[in-house]
Structures are given as structure tokens and as C-alpha cells.
Amino acid sequence: MMTPDTILTFSAPAARLKEALSQTGFVRDSAVHGSTYRTELEFPSGSVYVFQVPFEEEDGSLLLDGETSFFDGVSDSEVPEEVRESAMKRLLALRSRIESHVSQSYSPDRDKDRKATSMPTRSVASAENGRMVQDFDDMRALGKDMQRVKTGQQLQEQGLLPDPIQH
């Protein structure tokens, strides 16, 4: 599961790390453990494990201590291996988000080859609201944009959550 050179304790500017935590499905646990972030790991068997990661915040920086992470309400010996692996993948996905040099939110506009184009503006009165596209050119542009967007399955394969707000 974990290689000896895997470092699970990392820090970053608080705003950046909080954004990455949110995007990977973590929420601050203020009810029981005031200094942890938690996420629920659900499995097809119907079991749910609450994974907690302690943190310290100081001078605008946040230190996340994955080395002392734990599963709430269950002893370490009772946690199945697949649950441990899932938690490790979640921490590694979080670390890769923090270490990346690009913006932490996914955007199809991130492509380097894409050239900026200006779009003609329309008045609100002339825009046909309620439709995704107004004409064939808009449909073609939307199709190109949609080709660049990763599917939910592709995001999950990379260890990311397609929509962390729904989890």
C-alpha cells in the first residue's frame, strides 16, 4: 500500500490547501475533532469509513499530517486493506494537487494549444435564454469545448472527485 519514500505530511498556503481539500472531498471536522479534516469513504458493500487527517494552521500556512491520520470510530486493526488503500489514494491525490504548478481547479481552458478568441456579445433581449447554443457556430464551439472536458470516470481514474460538492 505505502512505499517507504511516500511522504504524507505536507504544508502549503492555507487558502490553497483548503481549496485542494475541498476539491478532493474533505471537510473540516469542527464537531468532534476540532483540528482535523475528514472525508467519508463509501464502499459497494454499504460500509462507510470516516477518514480523519489532523492539521495545524499557523501564519497563513496549513500543515496536514497524513502520518497520524486515522479512521474515526474504528481501530486500525479493524480497517480492511481496500479501505486503507482508498484513503492512501485520496491523500496522494491531495498531495499531487498541492504540488502541481497549475491552478487547482480543473478547467478545459487549461490547454496550451487553445487560442483565445473573442466572442460577439449579444444583448439579453436578443439572446435566446434557456438554450445551450444560439446557432450552429455556437454548437460547433460547444462541441470542441466538450471534447476537452474530462469525464467523471477519467477524473476518478486520476484519483479526483468529479464533483466534490455532491460527496
Coordinates of N, CA and C in Angstrom, one line a residue:
M1 N 0.8 -1.2 0.0 CA 0.0 0.0 0.0 C 0.9 1.3 0.0
M2 N 1.7 1.4 1.0 CA 2.5 2.6 1.1 C 4.0 2.3 0.9
T3 N 4.7 3.1 0.0 CA 6.1 2.8 -0.2 C 6.9 3.6 0.8
P4 N 8.1 3.1 1.2 CA 8.9 3.8 2.2 C 9.1 5.3 1.9
D5 N 9.2 5.7 0.7 CA 9.5 7.1 0.3 C 8.3 7.9 0.2
T6 N 7.1 7.4 0.5 CA 5.9 8.2 0.5 C 5.8 9.2 1.7
I7 N 5.7 10.4 1.4 CA 5.7 11.5 2.4 C 4.2 11.9 2.5
L8 N 3.6 11.7 3.6 CA 2.2 12.1 3.8 C 2.0 13.3 4.6
T9 N 3.0 14.0 5.1 CA 2.9 15.2 5.8 C 3.4 16.3 4.9
F10 N 2.5 17.3 4.6 CA 2.8 18.4 3.7 C 2.1 19.7 4.1
S11 N 2.7 20.8 3.7 CA 2.1 22.1 4.0 C 2.1 22.9 2.8
A12 N 1.2 23.9 2.8 CA 1.0 24.9 1.7 C 0.3 26.1 2.3
P13 N 0.2 27.2 1.5 CA -0.6 28.3 1.9 C -2.0 27.8 2.3
A14 N -2.5 28.3 3.4 CA -3.8 27.8 3.9 C -4.9 27.9 2.8
A15 N -5.0 29.0 2.1 CA -6.1 29.1 1.1 C -6.0 28.0 0.0
R16 N -4.8 27.8 -0.4 CA -4.5 26.8 -1.5 C -4.8 25.4 -1.0
L17 N -4.4 25.1 0.2 CA -4.6 23.7 0.8 C -6.1 23.5 1.1
K18 N -6.7 24.5 1.6 CA -8.2 24.3 1.9 C -9.0 24.1 0.6
E19 N -8.6 24.8 -0.5 CA -9.3 24.6 -1.8 C -9.0 23.1 -2.2
A20 N -7.8 22.7 -2.1 CA -7.5 21.3 -2.6 C -8.2 20.3 -1.7
L21 N -8.3 20.5 -0.4 CA -9.0 19.6 0.5 C -10.5 19.5 0.1
S22 N -11.1 20.7 -0.2 CA -12.5 20.7 -0.6 C -12.7 19.9 -1.9
Q23 N -11.7 20.1 -2.9 CA -11.9 19.5 -4.2 C -11.7 18.0 -4.1
T24 N -11.0 17.5 -3.1 CA -10.8 16.1 -3.0 C -11.8 15.4 -2.0
G25 N -12.8 16.2 -1.6 CA -13.9 15.6 -0.8 C -13.7 15.8 0.7
F26 N -12.7 16.5 1.2 CA -12.5 16.7 2.6 C -13.3 17.9 3.2
V27 N -13.8 17.8 4.4 CA -14.4 18.9 5.1 C -13.8 19.0 6.5
R28 N -13.8 20.2 7.0 CA -13.3 20.4 8.3 C -14.2 19.8 9.3
D29 N -13.7 19.1 10.3 CA -14.5 18.4 11.3 C -14.4 19.3 12.5
S30 N -15.5 20.1 12.7 CA -15.5 21.0 13.8 C -16.3 20.5 15.0
A31 N -17.0 19.4 14.8 CA -17.9 18.9 15.9 C -17.1 18.1 16.9
V32 N -16.3 17.1 16.5 CA -15.7 16.2 17.4 C -14.2 16.5 17.5
H33 N -13.5 16.5 16.4 CA -12.1 16.7 16.4 C -11.9 18.1 15.7
G34 N -11.6 19.1 16.5 CA -11.6 20.5 16.0 C -10.4 20.8 15.1
S35 N -9.4 19.9 15.1 CA -8.3 20.2 14.2 C -8.0 19.1 13.2
T36 N -9.1 18.6 12.6 CA -8.9 17.5 11.6 C -9.8 17.9 10.4
Y37 N -9.4 17.3 9.2 CA -10.3 17.3 8.1 C -10.7 15.9 7.9
R38 N -11.9 15.7 7.4 CA -12.5 14.4 7.3 C -13.1 14.1 6.0
T39 N -13.2 12.9 5.6 CA -13.9 12.5 4.4 C -14.5 11.1 4.6
E40 N -15.6 10.9 4.0 CA -16.3 9.6 4.1 C -15.9 8.7 2.9
L41 N -15.4 7.6 3.2 CA -15.1 6.6 2.2 C -16.2 5.6 2.1
E42 N -17.0 5.6 1.0 CA -18.1 4.6 0.9 C -17.6 3.5 0.0
F43 N -18.2 2.3 0.3 CA -17.8 1.1 -0.5 C -19.1 0.4 -0.9
P44 N -19.0 -0.4 -2.0 CA -20.1 -1.1 -2.6 C -20.8 -2.0 -1.6
S45 N -20.1 -2.5 -0.6 CA -20.7 -3.3 0.4 C -21.7 -2.5 1.3
G46 N -21.7 -1.2 1.2 CA -22.6 -0.4 2.0 C -21.9 0.2 3.2
S47 N -20.7 -0.2 3.5 CA -19.9 0.3 4.7 C -19.3 1.6 4.4
V48 N -19.3 2.5 5.4 CA -18.8 3.8 5.3 C -17.7 4.0 6.4
Y49 N -16.5 4.5 6.0 CA -15.5 4.7 6.9 C -15.2 6.2 6.9
V50 N -15.0 6.8 8.1 CA -14.7 8.2 8.2 C -13.2 8.4 8.4
F51 N -12.6 8.9 7.4 CA -11.1 9.1 7.4 C -10.8 10.5 7.9
Q52 N -10.0 10.6 9.0 CA -9.6 11.9 9.6 C -8.1 12.2 9.4
V53 N -7.8 13.4 9.0 CA -6.4 13.9 8.9 C -6.2 15.1 9.7
P54 N -5.3 15.0 10.8 CA -5.0 16.2 11.6 C -4.3 17.3 10.9
F55 N -4.5 18.5 11.3 CA -3.8 19.6 10.7 C -3.5 20.7 11.7
E56 N -2.5 21.6 11.4 CA -2.2 22.7 12.2 C -2.2 23.9 11.3
E57 N -2.7 25.0 11.7 CA -2.8 26.3 10.9 C -2.0 27.3 11.7
E58 N -1.0 28.0 11.0 CA -0.3 29.0 11.6 C 0.3 29.9 10.6
D59 N 0.2 31.2 10.8 CA 0.7 32.3 10.0 C 0.4 32.1 8.5
G60 N -0.9 31.8 8.2 CA -1.3 31.7 6.8 C -0.9 30.4 6.1
S61 N -0.3 29.5 6.9 CA 0.1 28.2 6.3 C -0.6 27.1 7.0
L62 N -0.9 26.0 6.3 CA -1.6 24.9 6.8 C -0.7 23.7 6.7
L63 N -0.5 22.9 7.8 CA 0.3 21.7 7.8 C -0.7 20.5 8.0
L64 N -0.7 19.7 7.0 CA -1.6 18.5 7.1 C -0.7 17.3 7.4
D65 N -1.1 16.6 8.5 CA -0.2 15.5 9.0 C -0.9 14.1 8.6
G66 N -0.6 13.7 7.4 CA -1.2 12.4 7.0 C -0.6 11.2 7.7
E67 N 0.6 11.4 8.3 CA 1.3 10.3 9.0 C 0.5 9.9 10.2
T68 N -0.3 10.8 10.8 CA -1.1 10.5 12.0 C -2.6 10.4 11.7
S69 N -2.9 10.2 10.5 CA -4.3 10.1 10.1 C -4.9 8.8 10.7
F70 N -6.2 8.8 10.8 CA -6.9 7.7 11.5 C -8.3 7.6 10.9
F71 N -8.9 6.4 11.2 CA -10.3 6.2 10.9 C -11.1 6.4 12.2
D72 N -12.1 7.2 12.1 CA -12.9 7.6 13.3 C -13.9 6.4 13.7
G73 N -13.8 6.1 14.9 CA -14.8 5.1 15.5 C -14.4 3.7 15.3
V74 N -13.2 3.4 14.7 CA -12.8 2.0 14.5 C -11.3 1.9 14.7
S75 N -10.8 0.8 15.3 CA -9.4 0.7 15.5 C -8.7 0.3 14.2
D76 N -7.4 0.7 14.1 CA -6.6 0.4 12.9 C -6.7 -1.0 12.4
S77 N -6.7 -1.9 13.4 CA -6.6 -3.4 13.0 C -7.9 -3.8 12.4
E78 N -9.0 -3.1 12.6 CA -10.3 -3.5 12.0 C -10.6 -2.9 10.7
V79 N -9.7 -2.1 10.2 CA -9.9 -1.4 8.9 C -9.4 -2.3 7.8
P80 N -10.3 -2.7 6.8 CA -9.9 -3.6 5.7 C -8.8 -2.9 4.8
E81 N -8.0 -3.7 4.2 CA -6.9 -3.3 3.3 C -7.4 -2.4 2.2
E82 N -8.6 -2.7 1.6 CA -9.1 -1.9 0.5 C -9.5 -0.5 1.0
V83 N -9.9 -0.4 2.2 CA -10.2 0.9 2.8 C -8.9 1.7 3.0
R84 N -7.9 1.1 3.5 CA -6.6 1.8 3.7 C -6.1 2.3 2.3
E85 N -6.2 1.4 1.3 CA -5.7 1.8 0.0 C -6.5 3.0 -0.6
S86 N -7.8 3.0 -0.3 CA -8.6 4.1 -0.8 C -8.2 5.4 -0.1
A87 N -8.0 5.3 1.2 CA -7.5 6.5 2.0 C -6.2 7.0 1.5
M88 N -5.3 6.1 1.2 CA -4.0 6.4 0.7 C -4.1 7.1 -0.7
K89 N -4.9 6.6 -1.5 CA -5.1 7.2 -2.9 C -5.6 8.6 -2.7
R90 N -6.6 8.8 -1.8 CA -7.1 10.1 -1.5 C -6.1 11.1 -1.1
L91 N -5.2 10.7 -0.2 CA -4.1 11.5 0.3 C -3.1 11.8 -0.8
L92 N -2.8 10.8 -1.6 CA -1.8 11.1 -2.7 C -2.4 12.0 -3.8
A93 N -3.7 11.9 -4.0 CA -4.4 12.8 -4.9 C -4.3 14.2 -4.4
L94 N -4.5 14.4 -3.1 CA -4.5 15.7 -2.5 C -3.1 16.2 -2.6
R95 N -2.1 15.4 -2.3 CA -0.7 15.9 -2.4 C -0.3 16.3 -3.8
S96 N -0.8 15.5 -4.8 CA -0.4 15.9 -6.2 C -1.1 17.2 -6.6
R97 N -2.3 17.5 -6.1 CA -3.0 18.7 -6.4 C -2.2 19.9 -5.8
I98 N -1.7 19.7 -4.6 CA -0.9 20.8 -3.9 C 0.4 21.0 -4.6
E99 N 1.0 20.0 -5.0 CA 2.4 20.1 -5.7 C 2.3 20.6 -7.1
S100 N 1.2 20.5 -7.7 CA 1.1 20.9 -9.1 C 1.3 22.4 -9.2
H101 N 1.8 22.8 -10.3 CA 2.1 24.3 -10.5 C 0.9 25.0 -11.2
V102 N -0.1 24.3 -11.6 CA -1.2 25.0 -12.3 C -2.3 25.2 -11.3
S103 N -3.3 25.9 -11.7 CA -4.4 26.2 -10.8 C -5.0 24.9 -10.4
Q104 N -5.5 24.8 -9.1 CA -6.0 23.6 -8.6 C -7.4 23.2 -9.0
S105 N -8.1 24.0 -9.8 CA -9.4 23.6 -10.2 C -9.3 23.2 -11.7
Y106 N -10.0 22.2 -12.1 CA -10.0 21.7 -13.4 C -10.7 22.6 -14.4
S107 N -10.1 22.9 -15.5 CA -10.7 23.7 -16.5 C -10.3 23.3 -17.9
P108 N -11.3 23.2 -18.8 CA -10.9 22.8 -20.2 C -10.1 23.9 -20.9
D109 N -10.1 25.1 -20.3 CA -9.4 26.2 -20.9 C -7.9 26.1 -20.6
R110 N -7.4 25.1 -19.9 CA -6.0 25.0 -19.5 C -5.1 24.5 -20.7
D111 N -5.7 24.1 -21.8 CA -4.9 23.6 -22.9 C -4.0 24.7 -23.4
K112 N -2.7 24.4 -23.6 CA -1.8 25.3 -24.1 C -2.0 25.7 -25.6
D113 N -2.5 24.7 -26.3 CA -2.7 24.9 -27.8 C -4.0 25.8 -28.1
R114 N -4.8 26.0 -27.1 CA -6.0 26.7 -27.4 C -5.7 28.2 -27.5
K115 N -6.2 28.8 -28.5 CA -6.0 30.2 -28.8 C -7.3 30.9 -28.3
A116 N -7.0 32.1 -27.7 CA -8.1 32.9 -27.2 C -8.9 33.5 -28.4
T117 N -10.2 33.4 -28.4 CA -11.0 34.0 -29.4 C -12.0 34.9 -28.8
S118 N -12.3 36.0 -29.4 CA -13.3 36.9 -28.9 C -14.7 36.4 -29.4
M119 N -15.6 36.5 -28.6 CA -17.0 36.1 -28.9 C -17.8 37.3 -29.1
P120 N -18.7 37.4 -30.1 CA -19.5 38.6 -30.2 C -20.5 38.6 -29.0
T121 N -20.8 39.8 -28.5 CA -21.7 39.9 -27.4 C -23.1 40.1 -28.0
R122 N -24.1 39.7 -27.2 CA -25.5 39.8 -27.5 C -26.2 40.5 -26.4
S123 N -27.2 41.3 -26.7 CA -28.0 41.8 -25.6 C -28.8 40.8 -25.0
V124 N -29.2 41.0 -23.8 CA -30.0 40.0 -23.1 C -31.4 39.8 -23.8
A125 N -31.9 40.8 -24.4 CA -33.2 40.7 -25.1 C -33.0 39.8 -26.3
S126 N -31.9 39.9 -27.0 CA -31.7 39.1 -28.3 C -31.2 37.7 -28.0
A127 N -30.7 37.5 -26.8 CA -30.2 36.1 -26.5 C -31.4 35.2 -26.2
E128 N -31.3 34.0 -26.8 CA -32.4 33.1 -26.6 C -32.1 32.2 -25.3
N129 N -32.4 32.8 -24.2 CA -32.0 32.1 -22.9 C -32.8 30.8 -22.8
G130 N -32.2 29.9 -22.1 CA -32.8 28.5 -22.0 C -32.2 27.5 -23.0
R131 N -31.4 28.0 -23.8 CA -30.7 27.1 -24.8 C -29.2 27.1 -24.6
M132 N -28.6 26.0 -24.8 CA -27.1 26.0 -24.6 C -26.4 26.7 -25.7
V133 N -27.0 26.7 -26.9 CA -26.3 27.3 -28.1 C -27.4 28.1 -28.8
Q134 N -26.9 29.2 -29.5 CA -27.9 30.0 -30.2 C -27.9 29.7 -31.7
D135 N -26.8 29.2 -32.2 CA -26.7 28.9 -33.7 C -25.7 27.8 -33.9
F136 N -25.5 27.4 -35.2 CA -24.7 26.3 -35.5 C -23.2 26.6 -35.1
D137 N -22.7 27.8 -35.2 CA -21.4 28.1 -34.9 C -21.2 27.9 -33.4
D138 N -22.1 28.4 -32.6 CA -22.1 28.1 -31.1 C -22.1 26.6 -30.8
M139 N -22.8 25.9 -31.6 CA -22.9 24.4 -31.3 C -21.5 23.8 -31.6
R140 N -20.9 24.2 -32.7 CA -19.6 23.7 -33.0 C -18.5 24.1 -31.9
A141 N -18.6 25.3 -31.5 CA -17.7 25.7 -30.4 C -17.9 25.0 -29.1
L142 N -19.2 24.7 -28.8 CA -19.5 24.0 -27.6 C -19.0 22.5 -27.7
G143 N -19.1 21.9 -28.9 CA -18.6 20.6 -29.1 C -17.2 20.5 -28.9
K144 N -16.4 21.5 -29.4 CA -15.0 21.5 -29.2 C -14.6 21.6 -27.7
D145 N -15.4 22.5 -27.0 CA -15.1 22.6 -25.6 C -15.4 21.3 -24.8
M146 N -16.5 20.7 -25.2 CA -16.9 19.4 -24.5 C -15.9 18.3 -24.8
Q147 N -15.2 18.3 -25.9 CA -14.2 17.3 -26.2 C -13.0 17.4 -25.2
R148 N -12.7 18.6 -24.7 CA -11.6 18.8 -23.8 C -12.0 18.5 -22.4
V149 N -13.2 18.5 -22.0 CA -13.7 18.2 -20.7 C -13.5 16.7 -20.4
K150 N -12.9 16.5 -19.2 CA -12.7 15.1 -18.8 C -14.0 14.5 -18.3
T151 N -14.3 13.3 -18.5 CA -15.5 12.6 -18.0 C -15.3 12.3 -16.5
G152 N -16.4 12.1 -15.8 CA -16.3 11.7 -14.4 C -15.4 10.5 -14.2
Q153 N -15.5 9.5 -15.1 CA -14.7 8.3 -14.9 C -13.2 8.6 -15.1
Q154 N -12.9 9.5 -16.0 CA -11.5 9.9 -16.2 C -10.9 10.6 -15.0
L155 N -11.7 11.4 -14.4 CA -11.3 12.1 -13.2 C -11.1 11.2 -12.0
Q156 N -12.0 10.2 -11.9 CA -11.9 9.2 -10.8 C -10.7 8.3 -11.0
E157 N -10.3 8.0 -12.2 CA -9.1 7.2 -12.5 C -7.9 7.9 -12.1
Q158 N -7.9 9.3 -12.1 CA -6.8 10.1 -11.7 C -6.8 10.4 -10.2
G159 N -7.8 9.8 -9.5 CA -7.9 10.0 -8.0 C -8.6 11.2 -7.6
L160 N -9.3 11.9 -8.6 CA -10.0 13.1 -8.3 C -11.5 12.8 -8.2
L161 N -12.2 13.7 -7.5 CA -13.7 13.6 -7.4 C -14.3 14.4 -8.5
P162 N -15.3 13.9 -9.3 CA -15.9 14.6 -10.3 C -16.6 15.9 -9.8
D163 N -17.3 15.8 -8.7 CA -18.0 16.9 -8.1 C -18.0 16.8 -6.6
P164 N -17.0 17.3 -5.9 CA -16.8 17.1 -4.5 C -18.0 17.6 -3.7
I165 N -18.8 18.5 -4.2 CA -19.9 19.1 -3.5 C -21.0 18.0 -3.3
Q166 N -21.1 17.1 -4.2 CA -22.1 16.0 -4.1 C -21.7 14.9 -3.3
H167 N -20.4 14.9 -2.8 CA -20.0 13.7 -2.0 C -19.9 14.1 -0.5

